[in-house]
């Protein structure tokens, strides 16, 4: 298949700078620019997601597909999968995306039997491996789709029927092999059906125990076949299940620790899942980071006026800065990166809309990176924050921090204190500092 078959009108996206009016050029993402010891590309580790970009057709609960992608024009599912792969790698190359992410069923169609599905996946994996070699594009993470097929309507690893649990295991087994074969950095579990609708039919404790056991078996098999990256859980509070077991970062961290999985598993935090849980993206990232479990992110955004997962491309500069402050404060990505779990709107039907969506998102994070680095290097925020906690850095406060004061000693300390003079939290000042760096484009 020609390298120019599906996007003939786009030759390649390059950096043209903020003054460019070319919609098919980066205004801020300058991949090889060095900042804070690394290139922008190395900091951000952008990944294109296969499902929204090459499998989704724009259908919604009220209407059928609108997108009519040229790579879908084949009646045999395996041929279609091969055309998708060609389209995907043509797109990755032209966009200059260093990574991609997939579910097993995005890459290859499900067969009639487990063995047929495994064979389909192996066929596509060997083609993807050739494409990776030819283009230099790498796999950020693989995952198994354990939510679309009707067999998973009552859950996958948490299904009340053991036969379905075993089927899910077979899928994870094959998806792990595919991820290892393609040199994937991470392996994700998003538990779309791992939850319940009513307690009246649900033994929650058994389901959670089974989930913990299942993930432990996946870890053991992954390590056995040489997977050295991070296993990741992607929290989401609802949709499609009413109560999802991986509700948010804090819930998932408790689960991982309870089942002894926190040495191998980390979190993949998605922006729109955070907002559905009534948190900010930054809150979820900080919760994961503080637990030593921040692995990767699914970057997108929701719509503030409705309460479902709209998976829009991220364009909000404030969110990008806030999230990068946490990510950089945590030392940046190791195995993870920024996966755009985002799709163009169903009425964005031109093929170049897919490029435009990614360009905007990549520019947003590239700009956010400049601002976040400048804020960190200036210590403008860190100074105000550490000043707020200075009483723990000396004297009795330091003793308390070290755990050497008991409750009575705290009482005695308080009893001798003069009246406490309250201090300002300085929120407006801090918000203005963030804006000030935004106005300057991050350049201190
Ligand atoms: C669903 C979602 C998934 C995961 C991978 O909301 O985010 O696409 O990222 O299964
Ligand atoms: Co996601």
XYZ file of C-alpha atoms and ligand atoms in Angstrom:
455
model
C 0.000 0.000 0.000
C 1.345 3.406 -0.965
C 2.489 5.656 1.853
C 0.223 8.350 0.426
C -2.998 6.438 -0.128
C -5.403 7.764 2.459
C -4.291 11.327 3.173
C -2.994 12.428 -0.244
C -3.718 16.096 0.468
C -1.441 16.239 3.492
C 2.266 15.883 2.917
C 3.439 16.231 6.507
C 2.886 18.495 9.471
C 5.804 20.701 10.423
C 6.503 23.437 12.923
C 5.912 26.887 11.411
C 5.716 29.010 14.572
C 2.998 31.107 16.259
C 2.592 33.521 13.326
C 1.703 30.810 10.823
C -1.862 30.747 9.488
C -1.482 27.297 7.993
C -4.078 25.053 9.669
C -1.914 22.040 8.834
C 1.173 23.223 10.705
C 2.259 23.295 14.331
C 2.262 26.744 15.874
C 3.987 25.708 19.073
C 4.960 22.007 18.985
C 8.582 22.076 17.895
C 9.490 18.417 18.476
C 13.258 18.754 18.687
C 13.447 21.984 20.694
C 15.306 21.367 23.940
C 13.805 22.511 27.204
C 14.635 21.499 30.776
C 17.172 18.880 29.690
C 15.093 17.056 27.057
C 13.472 17.611 23.702
C 9.798 18.585 23.684
C 9.093 15.238 21.995
C 10.831 13.340 24.812
C 8.947 15.261 27.506
C 5.483 14.825 26.048
C 5.658 11.351 24.430
C 2.514 11.921 22.334
C 0.475 8.920 21.239
C -2.374 8.709 18.720
C -5.189 6.440 19.789
C -6.164 3.864 17.217
C -9.806 3.398 18.184
C -11.115 6.944 17.969
C -8.950 7.851 14.982
C -9.237 4.793 12.749
C -12.099 2.583 14.030
C -14.827 5.002 15.141
C -17.234 6.039 12.401
C -19.021 8.937 14.080
C -22.115 7.005 15.112
C -23.909 8.007 18.319
C -26.950 6.570 20.149
C -29.211 8.561 17.827
C -27.652 8.032 14.449
C -25.383 5.904 12.327
C -21.873 6.642 11.164
C -21.031 9.899 9.401
C -17.318 9.585 8.783
C -17.096 7.040 5.903
C -13.348 6.580 6.108
C -11.798 5.297 2.898
C -9.884 2.551 4.720
C -13.213 0.969 5.758
C -14.062 0.189 2.101
C -13.429 -3.556 2.239
C -16.002 -6.212 3.002
C -13.685 -8.749 4.636
C -12.917 -7.730 8.255
C -9.299 -8.828 8.013
C -8.755 -6.787 4.843
C -10.376 -3.844 6.560
C -8.008 -4.220 9.496
C -5.014 -4.222 7.145
C -6.228 -1.076 5.396
C -6.746 0.599 8.770
C -3.201 -0.253 9.732
C -1.872 1.332 6.542
C -3.995 4.433 7.106
C -2.890 4.648 10.741
C 0.819 4.475 9.974
C 0.479 6.939 7.100
C -1.201 9.294 9.591
C 1.355 8.748 12.394
C 4.204 9.425 9.984
C 2.666 12.583 8.514
C 1.719 13.955 11.919
C 5.105 13.088 13.429
C 3.552 11.199 16.347
C 6.166 9.125 18.140
C 3.694 6.615 19.668
C 0.298 4.989 19.261
C -2.067 2.929 21.478
C -4.563 0.182 20.601
C -7.083 -2.343 21.879
C -6.706 -5.870 20.513
C -10.005 -5.516 18.635
C -8.960 -2.224 17.026
C -5.993 -3.886 15.424
C -7.625 -7.190 14.429
C -11.214 -8.445 14.246
C -12.619 -10.931 16.713
C -12.932 -14.419 15.193
C -15.541 -17.131 15.749
C -13.356 -18.802 18.373
C -10.590 -17.823 20.799
C -8.064 -19.494 18.490
C -9.298 -17.609 15.444
C -9.146 -14.285 17.324
C -5.597 -15.070 18.438
C -4.582 -15.901 14.860
C -6.129 -12.671 13.519
C -4.259 -10.657 16.108
C -0.963 -12.383 15.332
C -1.407 -11.601 11.625
C -1.956 -7.919 12.292
C 0.790 -7.749 14.917
C 3.365 -8.997 12.434
C 2.245 -6.325 9.940
C 2.287 -3.647 12.646
C 5.798 -4.724 13.582
C 6.956 -4.152 10.003
C 5.271 -0.751 9.960
C 6.878 0.214 13.270
C 10.278 -0.775 11.901
C 9.783 1.176 8.681
C 8.527 4.382 10.378
C 10.171 4.381 13.815
C 6.734 4.861 15.446
C 6.473 2.961 18.735
C 3.710 1.435 20.807
C 2.975 3.384 24.021
C 0.464 0.831 25.253
C -1.744 -2.036 24.285
C -4.953 -3.156 25.953
C -7.736 -5.701 25.587
C -11.252 -4.603 24.702
C -13.205 -6.332 27.471
C -16.350 -4.232 27.115
C -17.796 -4.225 23.563
C -18.797 -7.846 23.018
C -22.213 -8.816 24.497
C -20.530 -11.607 26.489
C -19.115 -8.863 28.720
C -22.452 -7.231 29.479
C -22.197 -8.392 33.127
C -18.482 -7.674 33.409
C -15.220 -9.237 32.255
C -12.874 -10.139 35.151
C -15.783 -9.380 37.514
C -18.404 -11.377 35.608
C -20.578 -13.660 37.776
C -20.001 -16.453 35.205
C -16.541 -18.043 35.474
C -16.557 -18.955 31.762
C -16.659 -15.266 30.841
C -13.820 -14.542 33.279
C -11.759 -17.223 31.520
C -12.629 -15.728 28.144
C -11.441 -12.335 29.314
C -8.232 -13.995 30.486
C -7.711 -15.474 27.020
C -8.060 -12.024 25.507
C -5.615 -10.457 27.964
C -3.194 -13.345 27.349
C -3.159 -12.591 23.600
C -3.150 -8.806 24.020
C -0.152 -9.051 26.378
C 1.711 -11.174 23.836
C 0.893 -8.623 21.139
C 2.096 -5.749 23.347
C 5.356 -7.512 24.178
C 5.937 -8.465 20.522
C 5.514 -4.816 19.536
C 7.751 -3.515 22.323
C 4.905 -1.650 24.099
C 5.920 0.471 27.101
C 2.725 -0.097 29.098
C -0.336 -2.330 29.235
C -3.654 -0.734 30.221
C -6.773 -2.050 31.920
C -9.815 0.146 31.608
C -12.652 -1.603 33.423
C -15.635 -0.351 31.462
C -17.807 -3.273 32.494
C -16.034 -3.963 35.787
C -18.785 -2.617 37.983
C -22.471 -3.170 38.570
C -25.968 -1.800 38.111
C -27.739 -3.113 41.200
C -26.522 -4.611 44.463
C -29.609 -6.838 44.419
C -27.846 -9.196 42.004
C -24.242 -8.408 42.880
C -21.737 -9.989 45.291
C -19.389 -7.019 45.274
C -16.753 -8.600 47.522
C -16.460 -11.674 45.334
C -16.256 -9.555 42.188
C -13.495 -7.389 43.636
C -11.580 -10.445 44.879
C -11.849 -11.967 41.404
C -10.685 -8.703 39.847
C -7.632 -8.585 42.127
C -6.815 -12.214 41.353
C -7.274 -11.705 37.607
C -4.929 -8.708 37.505
C -2.330 -10.629 39.510
C -2.447 -13.467 36.947
C -2.093 -10.971 34.090
C 0.910 -9.429 35.837
C 2.527 -12.838 36.336
C 2.056 -13.834 32.699
C 3.250 -10.457 31.418
C 6.430 -10.637 33.491
C 6.944 -14.268 32.400
C 6.952 -13.324 28.717
C 9.335 -10.431 29.297
C 7.085 -7.396 29.763
C 9.107 -4.855 31.742
C 6.882 -1.815 31.458
C 4.048 -0.606 33.666
C 0.664 -2.224 33.983
C -1.841 0.618 34.211
C -5.380 0.909 35.522
C -7.473 3.699 34.015
C -10.035 4.951 36.550
C -13.495 6.087 35.481
C -16.497 6.513 37.784
C -19.388 5.554 35.482
C -20.426 5.044 31.876
C -20.920 2.351 30.766
C -21.407 0.760 34.229
C -23.441 2.612 36.823
C -20.891 1.891 39.561
C -17.425 1.238 38.163
C -14.969 -0.380 40.545
C -12.082 1.878 39.436
C -14.103 4.977 40.324
C -11.221 7.420 40.649
C -7.527 7.520 41.499
C -7.976 7.243 45.283
C -10.339 4.263 44.988
C -8.019 2.511 42.560
C -4.944 3.133 44.704
C -6.724 1.532 47.685
C -7.682 -1.449 45.519
C -4.143 -1.928 44.165
C -2.639 -1.787 47.638
C -5.252 -4.122 49.094
C -4.537 -6.798 46.481
C -0.729 -6.351 46.539
C -0.577 -5.015 42.979
C 0.998 -1.614 43.617
C 4.552 -2.692 42.723
C 3.615 -3.493 39.111
C 0.526 -1.394 38.462
C 0.273 2.365 38.145
C -2.524 4.631 36.964
C -3.456 5.977 33.559
C -5.366 9.160 34.359
C -7.858 10.449 31.798
C -8.961 14.087 31.897
C -12.621 13.498 31.044
C -12.847 10.598 33.519
C -11.523 12.899 36.247
C -14.223 15.468 35.532
C -16.919 12.780 35.497
C -15.769 11.857 39.020
C -16.226 15.521 40.026
C -12.489 16.026 40.308
C -10.124 18.129 38.266
C -7.593 16.396 36.037
C -4.802 17.893 38.156
C -6.386 16.528 41.350
C -6.387 12.992 39.947
C -2.819 13.338 38.706
C -1.640 14.653 42.077
C -3.410 11.846 43.928
C -1.659 9.274 41.732
C 1.700 11.058 41.964
C 1.575 11.301 45.759
C 1.024 7.540 45.919
C 4.023 6.958 43.624
C 1.609 5.561 41.038
C 1.369 8.123 38.247
C 2.004 6.196 35.043
C 0.479 7.804 31.976
C -2.343 10.064 30.824
C -5.237 9.997 28.401
C -5.496 13.609 27.348
C -8.868 14.899 26.237
C -11.614 17.085 27.629
C -15.307 16.896 28.413
C -18.010 19.484 27.928
C -18.756 21.467 31.064
C -22.472 21.557 30.251
C -23.080 17.846 29.970
C -22.164 14.883 32.070
C -20.779 12.240 29.780
C -17.510 11.278 28.206
C -17.339 13.486 25.105
C -13.649 12.701 24.467
C -12.890 16.024 22.803
C -9.404 17.076 21.824
C -7.771 19.052 24.655
C -7.396 22.740 23.826
C -7.575 24.292 27.269
C -4.225 25.889 28.072
C -4.943 26.246 31.806
C -5.652 22.521 32.140
C -2.496 21.698 30.200
C -0.379 23.910 32.471
C -1.959 22.565 35.659
C -1.536 18.966 34.602
C 2.042 19.464 33.422
C 2.951 21.143 36.721
C 2.000 17.875 38.433
C 3.593 15.607 35.811
C 6.893 17.535 35.738
C 6.834 17.859 39.524
C 6.708 14.066 39.565
C 9.805 13.803 37.366
C 7.983 13.495 34.017
C 6.939 10.332 32.229
C 8.987 7.161 32.475
C 7.122 4.469 30.568
C 3.927 6.458 29.994
C 3.103 9.458 27.844
C 0.242 11.588 26.546
C -2.296 9.500 24.653
C -4.972 11.532 22.894
C -8.023 9.523 23.856
C -10.025 11.980 21.784
C -12.143 11.953 18.681
C -13.245 14.525 16.151
C -16.943 15.455 16.335
C -19.280 13.370 14.184
C -19.861 16.320 11.906
C -16.123 16.924 11.402
C -16.112 14.747 8.334
C -13.086 15.961 6.389
C -10.012 13.760 6.580
C -7.843 16.718 7.495
C -10.009 17.299 10.621
C -8.146 14.376 12.189
C -4.858 16.187 11.661
C -6.294 19.495 12.852
C -7.601 17.945 16.091
C -4.192 16.460 16.877
C -2.309 19.618 15.894
C -4.384 21.727 18.303
C -3.905 19.259 21.121
C -0.169 18.922 20.576
C 0.264 22.696 20.385
C -1.721 23.076 23.605
C 0.529 20.700 25.526
C 3.694 22.094 23.943
C 2.701 25.611 25.041
C 1.682 24.246 28.437
C 5.109 22.648 28.763
C 6.904 25.976 28.217
C 4.730 27.687 30.809
C 4.989 24.869 33.346
C 8.779 24.660 32.992
C 9.117 28.426 33.409
C 6.886 28.383 36.489
C 8.872 25.535 38.032
C 12.248 27.076 37.199
C 11.240 30.424 38.691
C 9.944 28.729 41.878
C 7.238 31.422 41.815
C 4.554 29.011 42.997
C 6.810 26.744 45.031
C 8.006 29.700 47.171
C 4.479 30.694 48.193
C 3.524 27.069 48.838
C 6.531 26.211 50.978
C 6.122 29.439 52.922
C 2.605 28.259 53.853
C 4.025 25.146 55.497
C 7.131 26.718 57.076
C 5.902 25.970 60.607
C 6.547 22.252 59.942
C 10.172 22.893 59.014
C 11.435 23.846 62.461
C 10.899 23.449 66.185
C 7.823 21.565 67.408
C 6.379 21.439 63.869
C 9.442 19.537 62.710
C 9.178 17.193 65.704
C 5.554 16.514 64.746
C 6.555 15.850 61.124
C 9.147 13.347 62.324
C 6.534 11.651 64.492
C 8.221 12.409 67.788
C 5.318 14.249 69.494
C 2.350 12.566 71.162
C -1.111 14.098 71.546
C -0.402 15.384 75.081
C 2.792 17.098 73.912
C 0.788 18.754 71.137
C -1.718 19.904 73.742
C 1.022 21.329 75.956
C 2.561 23.164 72.974
C -0.835 24.660 72.083
C -1.505 25.655 75.690
C 1.622 27.855 75.737
C 0.948 29.545 72.389
C -0.021 33.196 72.118
C -3.134 33.921 69.976
C -2.660 32.555 66.466
C -2.524 35.133 63.691
C -4.246 33.716 60.590
C -2.437 33.890 57.232
C -3.761 34.436 53.719
C -3.952 31.464 51.326
C -2.916 33.766 48.449
C -5.059 32.003 45.863
C -5.582 35.091 43.689
C -1.888 35.886 43.761
C -1.051 32.357 42.608
C -3.673 32.466 39.849
C -2.222 35.762 38.674
C 1.272 34.302 38.638
C 0.069 31.450 36.403
C -1.575 33.975 34.073
C 1.503 36.158 34.068
C 3.589 33.247 32.753
C 0.846 32.370 30.280
C 0.861 35.951 28.930
C 4.602 35.678 28.420
C 4.293 32.386 26.596
C 6.173 30.680 29.358
C 9.371 32.551 28.640
C 10.145 33.646 32.197
C -13.124 4.762 27.788
C -11.667 4.884 27.648
C -10.980 3.760 26.955
C -9.642 3.430 27.518
C -8.997 2.206 26.909
O -13.735 5.828 28.407
O -11.094 5.864 28.044
O -10.900 4.059 25.604
O -8.747 4.478 27.365
O -9.799 1.084 26.993
Co -9.085 6.439 27.994
